[in-house]
Amino acid sequence: MSWTIDEWFVIALARTIRPAETVFHGFGSPCAQVAMHVARRTHAREMTLIEGATYAINPEPAFIPPTGNDESLRRGAAYSMRFEEFFDAAIRGDVDRMFLSGGQIDPFGNTNVTAIGPAGRPKVKLGGGGGGCNLSATIPHLTLWTSHHRSGRTLVGSCDFITDMGHRTPLGSRAELGFSGGGPQWLVTELGLFDYPGERARLVRIFPDVTVDQIRAATGFEFEVAGDLRPVDPPSAAELAAVRTIDPLKVRASEFSAAELDRTFDAAAGQDCGC
Amino acid sequence: MSLHPPRDKRVSLADAARLVPDDAMVALGGGLSARLPMALVRELIRQGRRGLHLVGSAHSIDVDLLVATGAVRRCEESYVGFEQDLGLAPAYRRAAETGAIEVAESCCATILAQLRAAEMGLPFLPVRGVRGSDIRRLHPEYAEITCPFTGETLVAVPALRPDVALLHAPIGDRYGNLHLEQPYVLDERFAAASRAVIATVDEIVSTDEVTAAGVTIPAHKVAAVTEVPFGAHPTSCYPRYAYDRAHLREYTAAAAAGPDGVDKYLSGYLGDDEEQYREAVGADRLRALTTWSESTDAWQELFR
């Protein structure tokens, strides 16, 4: 059995979903989108899956299209929420988990999807945050992800612009701001997995073809390494089958550079790891 | 805002677009690659509209084209781009980076609250997030308030009342009753909060047919309706047609090359009217987009 990094990455994202959670992903997020369907087909059959920009509840799409707002994503759903129905539910606290990414992510899990450089005259104007600047305040658990950790430009000491709040912003902690949501719980990258035992990211799992030194070199902030650091658990046959079934167009691959997609793994090679 | 009397509201596309003056606040219906009011966008470009303040949720080629042609003064959306697949919005990005447009980026939930305030006739509604996000700094018009009942600090966001909402629907009748397929995105809220709705529909049908399908936006909210087949192209309008990914890819590649690329795209497609636009896209291509329902394979193939 062999697999590629995009498959393993999506599986690592899927495992952050707990069995009966209500989970939402934003648009432009193919890895999170595929991960939610993988979770629902493996360990989280009782989850409530809210399908991105269509707000369909528990759809059974035959494939994931390259856009987040397509009728194909509503196939098999008995019901689709209205836009306002979804946002009301999330702000009430009825949506348990959301996936968020960013062009920049800081040690506290603040994310920037607005602009690189000064906001008034940005060097790069990014697309924007969708609903994140309200949702990140109230949804209990956030799973963050990036597939561009190795670039060295994504995990930064501080974001040029904070679109979505992590555990602490210059205005204070989530508790000080009075927000009900618990903030980032996981950060999954193509190099490893971080959790947040306090307010800052801590490295807890590592992909076996990567070393901690490589991760340090790619990360713009100091981070703690968990005492029991170990490799990411390899995919199960069921998890791999779920990825391949739900994503025949491989939209997940659009999040990775071509060089990353060459990373392949197999069960026979063992789990040598630089940790 | 007064309600619109039940009269025949069919007008030409050119006359419909003339209801949008320079400097208007314009709400754009649909979202991402679905049901964007593209025929109206193209007609506003043909008429050389200027100074628009665009309001929306998550948008793509509609905003990018209007920005590319100099029609826009201010952008107030939660997202403008072509998702992971085709990337950043080339003209929007360029205009933001050179300061050619004001970017008042917002959040879906905030815009929703602002539209609800307008439709309820209230001056503001509170939202719970936003503080701690730098989005707050882009909006000096927001204010912090203390809840008189719980003491919670909330952000008051003012009512947002667009001058006009541009919506596209698969079918509607001559009075402006519109049927939409889900997701409605903000179309219903835009219809209720805006001073006027201008609608295009792929086909004008009888009132019986619209009521049988279900009226999503009622005629009393609609000022004008125009039949434009494939009026949302290159975005989708289910159940009629899927989005045209190849066309969007062609547009983003052209626009990324700069103003010359935009000009080349426009001279290739815009034409004098929508008939010329459809001709430029090609009848075969348009027909192919309607084949999505034949089989899962056919549908999937459209997106390769």
Coordinates of C-alpha atoms in Angstrom, one line a residue:
Chain A
M1 CA 0.0 0.0 0.0
S2 CA 1.4 3.4 -1.0
W3 CA 0.1 6.9 -0.8
T4 CA 1.0 10.5 -1.5
I5 CA 1.3 13.5 0.8
D6 CA -1.9 15.1 -0.4
E7 CA -3.8 12.0 0.6
W8 CA -2.1 11.7 4.0
F9 CA -2.6 15.4 4.6
V10 CA -6.3 15.2 4.0
I11 CA -6.5 12.2 6.3
A12 CA -4.7 14.0 9.0
L13 CA -7.2 16.9 8.7
A14 CA -10.1 14.4 8.8
R15 CA -8.9 12.9 12.1
T16 CA -9.3 16.3 13.8
I17 CA -13.1 15.8 13.5
R18 CA -14.7 14.1 16.5
P19 CA -17.4 11.5 15.9
A20 CA -20.7 13.4 16.2
E21 CA -19.6 17.0 15.6
T22 CA -21.3 19.5 13.3
V23 CA -18.6 20.7 11.0
F24 CA -18.2 23.4 8.3
H25 CA -15.6 24.4 5.8
G26 CA -15.3 27.6 3.9
F27 CA -15.0 28.0 0.1
G28 CA -11.6 27.7 -1.6
S29 CA -10.7 24.9 0.8
P30 CA -10.6 21.6 -1.2
C31 CA -8.4 19.8 1.4
A32 CA -10.8 20.6 4.2
Q33 CA -13.8 19.8 2.0
V34 CA -12.4 16.4 1.1
A35 CA -11.4 15.7 4.7
M36 CA -14.9 16.2 6.0
H37 CA -16.2 13.6 3.6
V38 CA -13.4 11.2 4.5
A39 CA -14.3 11.6 8.2
R40 CA -18.0 11.0 7.5
R41 CA -17.1 7.8 5.6
T42 CA -14.7 6.5 8.3
H43 CA -14.6 7.4 12.0
A44 CA -17.3 10.1 12.1
R45 CA -20.4 8.6 10.5
E46 CA -22.6 10.5 12.9
M47 CA -21.2 13.9 12.2
T48 CA -23.3 16.6 10.6
L49 CA -21.5 17.8 7.6
I50 CA -22.3 21.3 6.3
E51 CA -21.1 21.5 2.8
G52 CA -19.3 24.9 2.3
A53 CA -21.0 27.6 0.2
T54 CA -24.0 25.4 -0.6
Y55 CA -24.8 24.8 3.1
A56 CA -26.2 21.4 2.2
I57 CA -26.6 19.0 5.2
N58 CA -24.9 15.6 4.8
P59 CA -24.8 15.5 1.0
E60 CA -23.3 12.4 -0.8
P61 CA -21.6 14.0 -3.8
A62 CA -20.2 11.7 -6.5
F63 CA -17.1 13.9 -6.8
I64 CA -15.8 17.2 -5.4
P65 CA -15.8 19.9 -8.1
P66 CA -13.1 22.6 -8.4
T67 CA -15.6 25.3 -7.1
G68 CA -17.1 25.4 -3.6
N69 CA -20.5 26.5 -4.9
D70 CA -21.8 23.9 -7.3
E71 CA -25.0 21.8 -7.4
S72 CA -22.9 18.6 -7.5
L73 CA -22.1 19.3 -3.8
R74 CA -25.8 19.2 -2.8
R75 CA -26.5 15.7 -4.3
G76 CA -28.1 13.4 -1.8
A77 CA -28.8 16.1 0.8
A78 CA -32.3 16.1 2.1
Y79 CA -31.9 19.8 3.1
S80 CA -29.8 22.8 2.4
M81 CA -29.6 25.6 5.0
R82 CA -30.2 29.1 3.9
F83 CA -27.1 31.4 4.1
E84 CA -28.6 33.1 7.2
E85 CA -29.6 29.8 8.8
F86 CA -26.0 28.7 8.7
F87 CA -24.6 31.9 10.1
D88 CA -27.2 32.1 12.8
A89 CA -26.4 28.5 13.9
A90 CA -22.7 29.2 14.0
I91 CA -23.0 32.5 15.9
R92 CA -25.4 30.7 18.4
G93 CA -22.7 28.1 19.0
D94 CA -24.4 25.2 17.2
V95 CA -21.6 24.5 14.8
D96 CA -18.8 22.6 16.6
R97 CA -15.9 22.9 14.2
M98 CA -14.7 24.9 11.3
F99 CA -11.6 24.7 9.1
L100 CA -9.6 27.8 8.5
S101 CA -6.5 28.5 6.5
G102 CA -4.4 31.6 5.7
G103 CA -1.7 33.1 3.6
Q104 CA -0.1 33.8 7.0
I105 CA -0.6 32.0 10.3
D106 CA 1.0 33.3 13.6
P107 CA 2.0 31.3 16.7
F108 CA -1.4 32.1 18.3
G109 CA -3.3 30.8 15.3
N110 CA -4.4 34.2 14.0
T111 CA -4.8 33.9 10.2
N112 CA -4.4 36.4 7.4
V113 CA -6.4 35.9 4.2
T114 CA -6.8 39.7 3.5
A115 CA -3.4 41.2 2.5
I116 CA 0.3 40.8 2.6
G117 CA 2.0 44.1 3.4
P118 CA 0.3 47.2 4.7
A119 CA -3.5 46.9 4.3
G120 CA -3.8 50.4 2.8
R121 CA -1.4 49.6 0.0
P122 CA -0.8 45.8 0.1
K123 CA 2.0 44.1 -1.7
V124 CA -0.4 41.2 -2.4
K125 CA -4.1 41.5 -2.0
L126 CA -5.5 38.1 -1.0
G127 CA -9.1 37.1 -1.7
G128 CA -10.6 37.8 1.7
G129 CA -12.0 36.0 4.7
G130 CA -15.6 35.0 3.8
G131 CA -17.3 34.7 7.2
G132 CA -14.3 33.9 9.3
C133 CA -14.0 37.2 11.2
N134 CA -17.3 36.5 13.0
L135 CA -17.2 32.7 12.9
S136 CA -13.8 32.4 14.5
A137 CA -15.1 34.2 17.6
T138 CA -17.9 31.8 18.3
I139 CA -17.3 28.3 16.8
P140 CA -16.0 26.1 19.6
H141 CA -13.2 24.4 17.8
L142 CA -11.0 25.5 14.8
T143 CA -8.8 23.3 12.7
L144 CA -6.2 25.4 10.9
W145 CA -4.3 24.1 8.0
T146 CA -1.7 25.1 5.4
S147 CA 0.0 23.2 2.7
H148 CA 2.7 25.9 2.2
H149 CA 4.6 25.6 5.5
R150 CA 7.8 24.7 3.7
S151 CA 7.8 28.1 1.8
G152 CA 8.9 29.8 5.1
R153 CA 6.4 32.6 4.3
T154 CA 3.3 31.1 5.9
L155 CA 4.0 30.4 9.5
V156 CA 5.1 33.9 10.6
G157 CA 5.9 35.6 13.9
S158 CA 3.1 38.0 13.3
C159 CA 0.4 38.5 10.6
D160 CA 0.5 41.6 8.5
F161 CA -3.3 41.6 8.9
I162 CA -5.4 39.5 11.3
T163 CA -8.5 38.4 9.4
D164 CA -9.6 35.6 11.8
M165 CA -8.8 35.5 15.5
G166 CA -6.7 32.8 17.1
H167 CA -6.0 32.5 20.8
R168 CA -4.6 36.0 21.3
T169 CA -4.6 39.2 19.3
P170 CA -2.9 42.5 20.1
L171 CA -6.3 43.5 21.7
G172 CA -6.1 40.6 24.1
S173 CA -7.0 37.0 24.6
R174 CA -10.2 35.4 23.5
A175 CA -11.4 35.4 27.2
E176 CA -10.6 39.1 27.4
L177 CA -12.5 39.8 24.3
G178 CA -15.4 37.8 25.6
F179 CA -15.6 35.3 22.8
S180 CA -17.4 32.0 23.4
G181 CA -15.4 29.9 20.9
G182 CA -12.4 27.9 22.0
G183 CA -10.1 29.0 19.2
P184 CA -7.6 26.9 17.2
Q185 CA -7.3 23.3 18.4
W186 CA -5.1 21.9 15.6
L187 CA -2.8 23.2 12.9
V188 CA -2.1 20.7 10.2
T189 CA 0.7 21.4 7.7
E190 CA 2.4 19.4 5.0
L191 CA 5.3 19.0 7.4
G192 CA 3.6 18.1 10.7
L193 CA 0.8 18.6 13.2
F194 CA 0.6 21.2 15.9
D195 CA -1.8 21.5 18.9
Y196 CA -2.5 24.3 21.3
P197 CA -2.0 23.3 24.9
G198 CA -2.1 27.0 25.8
E199 CA -2.2 29.9 23.4
R200 CA 0.7 28.9 21.2
A201 CA 1.2 26.2 18.6
R202 CA 3.2 23.0 19.8
L203 CA 4.6 20.4 17.4
V204 CA 3.1 17.0 18.2
R205 CA 3.4 14.9 15.0
I206 CA 5.7 15.0 12.1
F207 CA 5.6 13.4 8.6
P208 CA 8.3 10.8 8.5
D209 CA 10.3 12.3 5.6
V210 CA 10.7 15.6 7.5
T211 CA 13.0 16.6 10.4
V212 CA 12.3 18.9 13.3
D213 CA 15.2 21.1 12.1
Q214 CA 13.5 21.4 8.7
I215 CA 10.3 22.4 10.5
R216 CA 12.2 25.0 12.6
A217 CA 13.8 26.4 9.5
A218 CA 10.4 26.9 7.8
T219 CA 8.7 28.4 10.8
G220 CA 8.9 32.1 11.7
F221 CA 8.4 31.6 15.4
E222 CA 9.7 29.5 18.2
F223 CA 7.6 26.6 19.1
E224 CA 7.5 23.9 21.8
V225 CA 8.0 20.3 20.7
A226 CA 5.8 17.7 22.5
G227 CA 7.8 15.2 24.7
D228 CA 6.1 12.3 22.9
L229 CA 6.6 13.7 19.3
R230 CA 6.1 10.9 16.8
P231 CA 5.3 10.3 13.2
V232 CA 1.8 11.0 11.9
D233 CA -0.1 7.7 12.0
P234 CA -0.1 6.1 8.6
P235 CA -3.4 6.0 6.7
S236 CA -5.7 3.1 7.1
A237 CA -6.9 1.3 3.9
A238 CA -10.4 2.6 4.7
E239 CA -9.2 6.2 4.9
L240 CA -7.2 6.0 1.7
A241 CA -10.2 4.4 -0.1
A242 CA -12.4 7.2 1.1
V243 CA -10.1 9.9 -0.2
R244 CA -9.8 8.3 -3.6
T245 CA -13.5 7.7 -3.9
I246 CA -14.7 11.1 -2.9
D247 CA -12.1 13.1 -4.9
P248 CA -11.6 11.5 -8.3
L249 CA -10.8 14.9 -9.8
K250 CA -8.0 15.4 -7.2
V251 CA -9.1 18.9 -6.3
R252 CA -7.1 18.4 -3.1
A253 CA -3.9 18.5 -5.1
S254 CA -4.5 22.1 -6.2
E255 CA -3.4 23.2 -2.7
F256 CA 0.2 21.8 -3.1
S257 CA 3.2 22.8 -5.0
A258 CA 4.3 20.3 -7.7
A259 CA 7.4 19.4 -5.6
E260 CA 5.3 18.4 -2.6
L261 CA 3.1 16.2 -4.7
D262 CA 6.1 14.0 -5.5
R263 CA 6.2 12.9 -1.8
T264 CA 5.1 9.3 -1.7
F265 CA 5.1 6.8 1.1
D266 CA 4.5 3.2 1.6
A267 CA 3.8 0.9 4.5
A268 CA 6.9 -1.3 3.9
A269 CA 9.3 1.5 4.2
G270 CA 8.7 1.7 7.9
Q271 CA 8.4 4.8 10.0
D272 CA 11.9 6.3 10.2
C273 CA 11.6 9.8 11.4
G274 CA 13.9 12.6 12.2
C275 CA 12.4 13.1 15.7
Chain B
M1 CA -38.7 51.9 -0.2
S2 CA -42.1 51.3 -1.6
L3 CA -43.3 48.0 -3.0
H4 CA -43.5 47.7 -6.7
P5 CA -47.1 47.5 -8.2
P6 CA -48.0 44.4 -10.1
R7 CA -47.4 45.5 -13.7
D8 CA -45.5 44.1 -16.6
K9 CA -41.9 45.0 -15.8
R10 CA -40.2 43.5 -18.9
V11 CA -37.5 45.9 -20.3
S12 CA -34.6 45.6 -22.6
L13 CA -31.2 44.7 -21.0
A14 CA -29.9 48.2 -22.0
D15 CA -32.9 49.9 -20.2
A16 CA -32.5 47.6 -17.2
A17 CA -28.8 48.6 -16.8
R18 CA -29.7 52.3 -17.2
L19 CA -31.6 52.0 -13.9
V20 CA -28.1 51.8 -12.3
P21 CA -26.7 55.3 -12.1
D22 CA -23.0 56.2 -11.8
D23 CA -21.9 56.2 -8.1
A24 CA -24.7 53.8 -7.1
M25 CA -24.4 51.3 -4.3
V26 CA -24.9 48.0 -6.1
A27 CA -25.6 44.6 -4.5
L28 CA -24.5 41.6 -6.5
G29 CA -26.5 38.4 -6.2
G30 CA -25.2 34.9 -6.4
G31 CA -21.8 33.8 -5.2
L32 CA -18.4 32.4 -6.3
S33 CA -19.1 30.5 -9.6
A34 CA -22.9 30.4 -9.3
R35 CA -25.7 32.7 -10.5
L36 CA -23.7 35.9 -10.8
P37 CA -25.6 38.6 -12.7
M38 CA -23.2 38.6 -15.6
A39 CA -25.4 39.9 -18.4
L40 CA -26.1 43.0 -16.3
V41 CA -22.4 43.3 -15.4
R42 CA -21.5 43.2 -19.1
E43 CA -24.1 45.7 -20.0
L44 CA -22.9 48.1 -17.3
I45 CA -19.4 47.8 -18.9
R46 CA -20.8 48.5 -22.4
Q47 CA -22.5 51.6 -21.0
G48 CA -19.3 52.8 -19.3
R49 CA -20.7 53.0 -15.8
R50 CA -18.3 54.6 -13.2
G51 CA -18.0 55.1 -9.5
L52 CA -19.9 52.1 -8.3
H53 CA -19.8 50.9 -4.7
L54 CA -20.1 47.1 -4.9
V55 CA -21.6 45.1 -2.1
G56 CA -21.7 41.3 -1.9
S57 CA -20.6 38.1 -0.1
A58 CA -18.1 35.9 -2.1
H59 CA -17.6 37.0 -5.7
S60 CA -15.3 36.4 -8.6
I61 CA -15.5 37.5 -12.3
D62 CA -18.4 39.9 -11.7
V63 CA -16.4 42.2 -9.4
D64 CA -13.1 41.5 -11.2
L65 CA -14.5 42.6 -14.6
L66 CA -16.2 45.7 -13.2
V67 CA -13.0 46.7 -11.5
A68 CA -10.9 45.9 -14.6
T69 CA -13.0 48.3 -16.7
G70 CA -12.8 51.2 -14.2
A71 CA -16.4 51.0 -13.1
V72 CA -15.7 50.7 -9.4
R73 CA -14.8 53.1 -6.7
R74 CA -15.3 50.9 -3.6
C75 CA -15.5 47.2 -3.0
E76 CA -17.3 45.8 0.1
E77 CA -17.4 42.0 -0.2
S78 CA -16.2 39.2 2.0
Y79 CA -14.1 37.6 -0.8
V80 CA -13.2 38.3 -4.4
G81 CA -11.3 35.6 -6.1
F82 CA -11.4 32.3 -8.1
E83 CA -10.9 29.9 -5.2
Q84 CA -8.0 27.5 -4.9
D85 CA -8.6 26.4 -8.5
L86 CA -7.9 29.6 -10.4
G87 CA -6.5 31.8 -7.7
L88 CA -6.5 35.5 -6.9
A89 CA -8.7 37.9 -8.8
P90 CA -6.2 39.6 -11.2
A91 CA -7.8 43.0 -11.8
Y92 CA -9.2 43.4 -8.2
R93 CA -5.8 42.5 -6.8
R94 CA -4.0 45.0 -9.1
A95 CA -6.5 47.8 -8.3
A96 CA -6.2 47.1 -4.5
E97 CA -2.4 47.1 -4.7
T98 CA -2.2 50.3 -6.6
G99 CA -4.9 52.1 -4.6
A100 CA -7.2 52.4 -7.6
I101 CA -10.1 51.2 -5.6
E102 CA -11.1 51.5 -1.9
V103 CA -11.2 48.0 -0.4
A104 CA -13.6 47.8 2.5
E105 CA -13.4 44.1 2.9
S106 CA -16.1 42.7 5.1
C107 CA -17.5 39.5 6.5
C108 CA -20.5 37.4 5.3
A109 CA -22.1 37.5 8.8
T110 CA -21.6 41.3 9.2
I111 CA -23.1 42.1 5.8
L112 CA -26.0 39.8 6.6
A113 CA -26.6 41.7 9.9
Q114 CA -26.4 45.0 8.0
L115 CA -28.9 43.9 5.4
R116 CA -31.3 42.6 8.0
A117 CA -31.1 46.0 9.8
A118 CA -32.1 47.7 6.5
E119 CA -35.0 45.3 5.8
M120 CA -36.3 45.6 9.4
G121 CA -36.1 49.4 9.1
L122 CA -33.6 49.6 12.0
P123 CA -30.5 51.8 12.1
F124 CA -28.1 49.0 13.1
L125 CA -27.8 45.4 14.4
P126 CA -25.1 44.0 16.7
V127 CA -22.6 41.3 15.8
R128 CA -20.5 39.3 18.2
G129 CA -17.2 38.8 16.4
V130 CA -15.1 41.4 14.5
R131 CA -13.3 42.8 17.5
G132 CA -9.7 41.5 17.5
S133 CA -9.9 41.2 13.7
D134 CA -8.2 43.9 11.6
I135 CA -11.4 43.9 9.5
R136 CA -12.6 46.3 12.2
R137 CA -10.0 48.8 11.2
L138 CA -11.3 48.9 7.6
H139 CA -14.7 50.0 8.9
P140 CA -14.6 53.2 11.0
E141 CA -18.4 53.3 10.7
Y142 CA -18.8 50.3 13.1
A143 CA -19.2 51.2 16.8
E144 CA -18.8 49.2 20.0
I145 CA -21.9 49.0 22.3
T146 CA -22.6 47.3 25.6
C147 CA -25.6 45.1 25.8
P148 CA -28.1 46.7 28.3
F149 CA -29.2 43.2 29.4
T150 CA -26.0 41.1 29.7
G151 CA -23.2 43.7 29.7
E152 CA -21.6 41.9 26.7
T153 CA -19.5 44.1 24.4
L154 CA -20.8 43.9 20.8
V155 CA -20.1 45.6 17.6
A156 CA -22.9 47.7 16.1
V157 CA -23.0 47.6 12.3
P158 CA -25.1 50.2 10.4
A159 CA -28.0 49.2 8.1
L160 CA -26.8 48.6 4.6
R161 CA -29.3 49.7 2.0
P162 CA -28.0 49.3 -1.6
D163 CA -29.5 51.5 -4.2
V164 CA -30.0 48.5 -6.4
A165 CA -29.6 44.7 -6.3
L166 CA -28.7 42.9 -9.5
L167 CA -30.0 39.3 -9.5
H168 CA -30.1 36.5 -12.0
A169 CA -32.6 33.6 -11.8
P170 CA -33.3 30.7 -14.1
I171 CA -37.0 31.6 -14.5
G172 CA -39.3 34.5 -13.7
D173 CA -42.6 35.9 -14.9
R174 CA -43.3 39.3 -16.6
Y175 CA -44.2 40.8 -13.2
G176 CA -40.8 39.9 -11.7
N177 CA -41.7 36.9 -9.6
L178 CA -38.4 34.9 -9.5
H179 CA -37.7 31.3 -8.8
L180 CA -34.2 30.5 -7.7
E181 CA -32.5 27.2 -6.9
Q182 CA -30.5 26.8 -3.7
P183 CA -28.1 28.2 -2.5
Y184 CA -29.9 31.5 -2.6
V185 CA -26.8 33.1 -1.0
L186 CA -27.8 36.7 -0.1
D187 CA -30.3 37.2 -2.9
E188 CA -33.4 37.2 -0.7
R189 CA -31.8 39.6 1.8
F190 CA -30.6 41.9 -1.0
A191 CA -34.1 42.0 -2.4
A192 CA -35.6 43.0 0.9
A193 CA -32.9 45.5 1.8
S194 CA -32.3 47.3 -1.5
R195 CA -34.3 50.2 -2.9
A196 CA -34.8 48.3 -6.2
V197 CA -34.2 44.8 -7.7
I198 CA -33.2 44.5 -11.3
A199 CA -33.4 40.9 -12.4
T200 CA -32.3 38.9 -15.4
V201 CA -33.8 35.5 -16.1
D202 CA -32.8 32.8 -18.5
E203 CA -36.4 32.5 -19.5
I204 CA -39.6 34.4 -18.9
V205 CA -42.4 31.9 -18.2
S206 CA -46.0 32.1 -17.1
T207 CA -46.9 33.0 -13.5
D208 CA -48.3 29.5 -13.1
E209 CA -45.0 28.0 -14.0
V210 CA -43.1 30.2 -11.5
T211 CA -45.5 29.6 -8.7
A212 CA -45.4 25.8 -9.4
A213 CA -41.6 26.0 -9.1
G214 CA -41.8 28.2 -6.0
V215 CA -41.4 32.0 -5.9
T216 CA -38.2 32.9 -4.1
I217 CA -38.2 36.6 -4.8
P218 CA -41.7 38.1 -5.1
A219 CA -42.7 40.6 -7.8
H220 CA -43.4 43.4 -5.4
K221 CA -39.7 43.6 -4.7
V222 CA -38.7 43.7 -8.3
A223 CA -38.4 46.9 -10.5
A224 CA -37.5 45.4 -13.8
V225 CA -37.0 42.0 -15.4
T226 CA -35.2 41.1 -18.6
E227 CA -34.9 37.7 -20.4
V228 CA -31.3 36.9 -21.1
P229 CA -30.5 33.3 -22.0
F230 CA -27.3 32.2 -20.3
G231 CA -27.4 35.5 -18.4
A232 CA -25.2 34.1 -15.7
H233 CA -22.5 32.7 -18.0
P234 CA -19.6 31.9 -17.4
T235 CA -21.1 31.1 -13.9
S236 CA -23.7 28.5 -13.4
C237 CA -27.5 28.7 -13.2
Y238 CA -28.8 25.4 -12.2
P239 CA -30.9 23.5 -13.2
R240 CA -30.0 25.0 -16.6
Y241 CA -26.3 25.1 -16.9
A242 CA -23.1 24.4 -15.0
Y243 CA -20.3 26.9 -14.7
D244 CA -17.8 27.3 -17.6
R245 CA -14.5 26.6 -15.9
A246 CA -12.5 26.8 -19.2
H247 CA -13.9 30.3 -19.8
L248 CA -13.0 31.4 -16.3
R249 CA -9.5 30.0 -16.8
E250 CA -9.2 31.9 -20.0
Y251 CA -10.4 35.1 -18.3
T252 CA -8.1 34.9 -15.3
A253 CA -5.1 34.1 -17.6
A254 CA -5.9 37.1 -19.8
A255 CA -6.6 39.5 -16.8
A256 CA -3.4 38.4 -15.1
A257 CA -1.4 39.6 -18.1
G258 CA -2.6 43.2 -17.3
P259 CA -4.9 45.8 -18.8
D260 CA -3.9 44.6 -22.3
G261 CA -5.1 41.2 -21.5
V262 CA -8.4 42.5 -20.2
D263 CA -8.8 44.5 -23.4
K264 CA -8.1 41.4 -25.5
Y265 CA -10.7 39.4 -23.5
L266 CA -13.3 42.2 -23.9
S267 CA -12.7 42.6 -27.6
G268 CA -13.1 38.9 -28.0
Y269 CA -16.3 38.5 -26.1
L270 CA -18.1 41.6 -24.9
G271 CA -19.7 42.6 -28.3
D272 CA -22.5 45.2 -28.6
D273 CA -25.1 43.0 -26.8
E274 CA -25.7 39.6 -25.3
E275 CA -26.5 38.0 -28.6
Q276 CA -23.0 38.8 -29.8
Y277 CA -21.6 37.6 -26.5
R278 CA -23.3 34.2 -26.8
E279 CA -22.1 34.0 -30.4
A280 CA -18.5 34.7 -29.3
V281 CA -18.7 32.0 -26.6
G282 CA -20.2 29.6 -29.2
A283 CA -23.5 27.7 -29.3
D284 CA -21.7 24.3 -28.9
R285 CA -19.9 25.4 -25.7
L286 CA -23.1 26.8 -24.2
R287 CA -25.0 23.6 -25.1
A288 CA -22.3 21.5 -23.5
L289 CA -22.8 23.3 -20.2
T290 CA -26.4 22.1 -20.2
T291 CA -25.4 18.4 -20.4
W292 CA -24.4 18.2 -16.7
S293 CA -27.6 16.3 -15.9
E294 CA -27.0 13.5 -18.4
S295 CA -24.7 11.5 -16.2
T296 CA -22.2 11.8 -13.3
D297 CA -19.5 11.3 -15.8
A298 CA -20.7 14.0 -18.1
W299 CA -21.0 16.4 -15.2
Q300 CA -17.5 15.5 -13.9
E301 CA -16.0 15.9 -17.4
L302 CA -17.2 19.5 -17.6
F303 CA -14.9 20.3 -14.7
R304 CA -11.7 18.6 -16.0

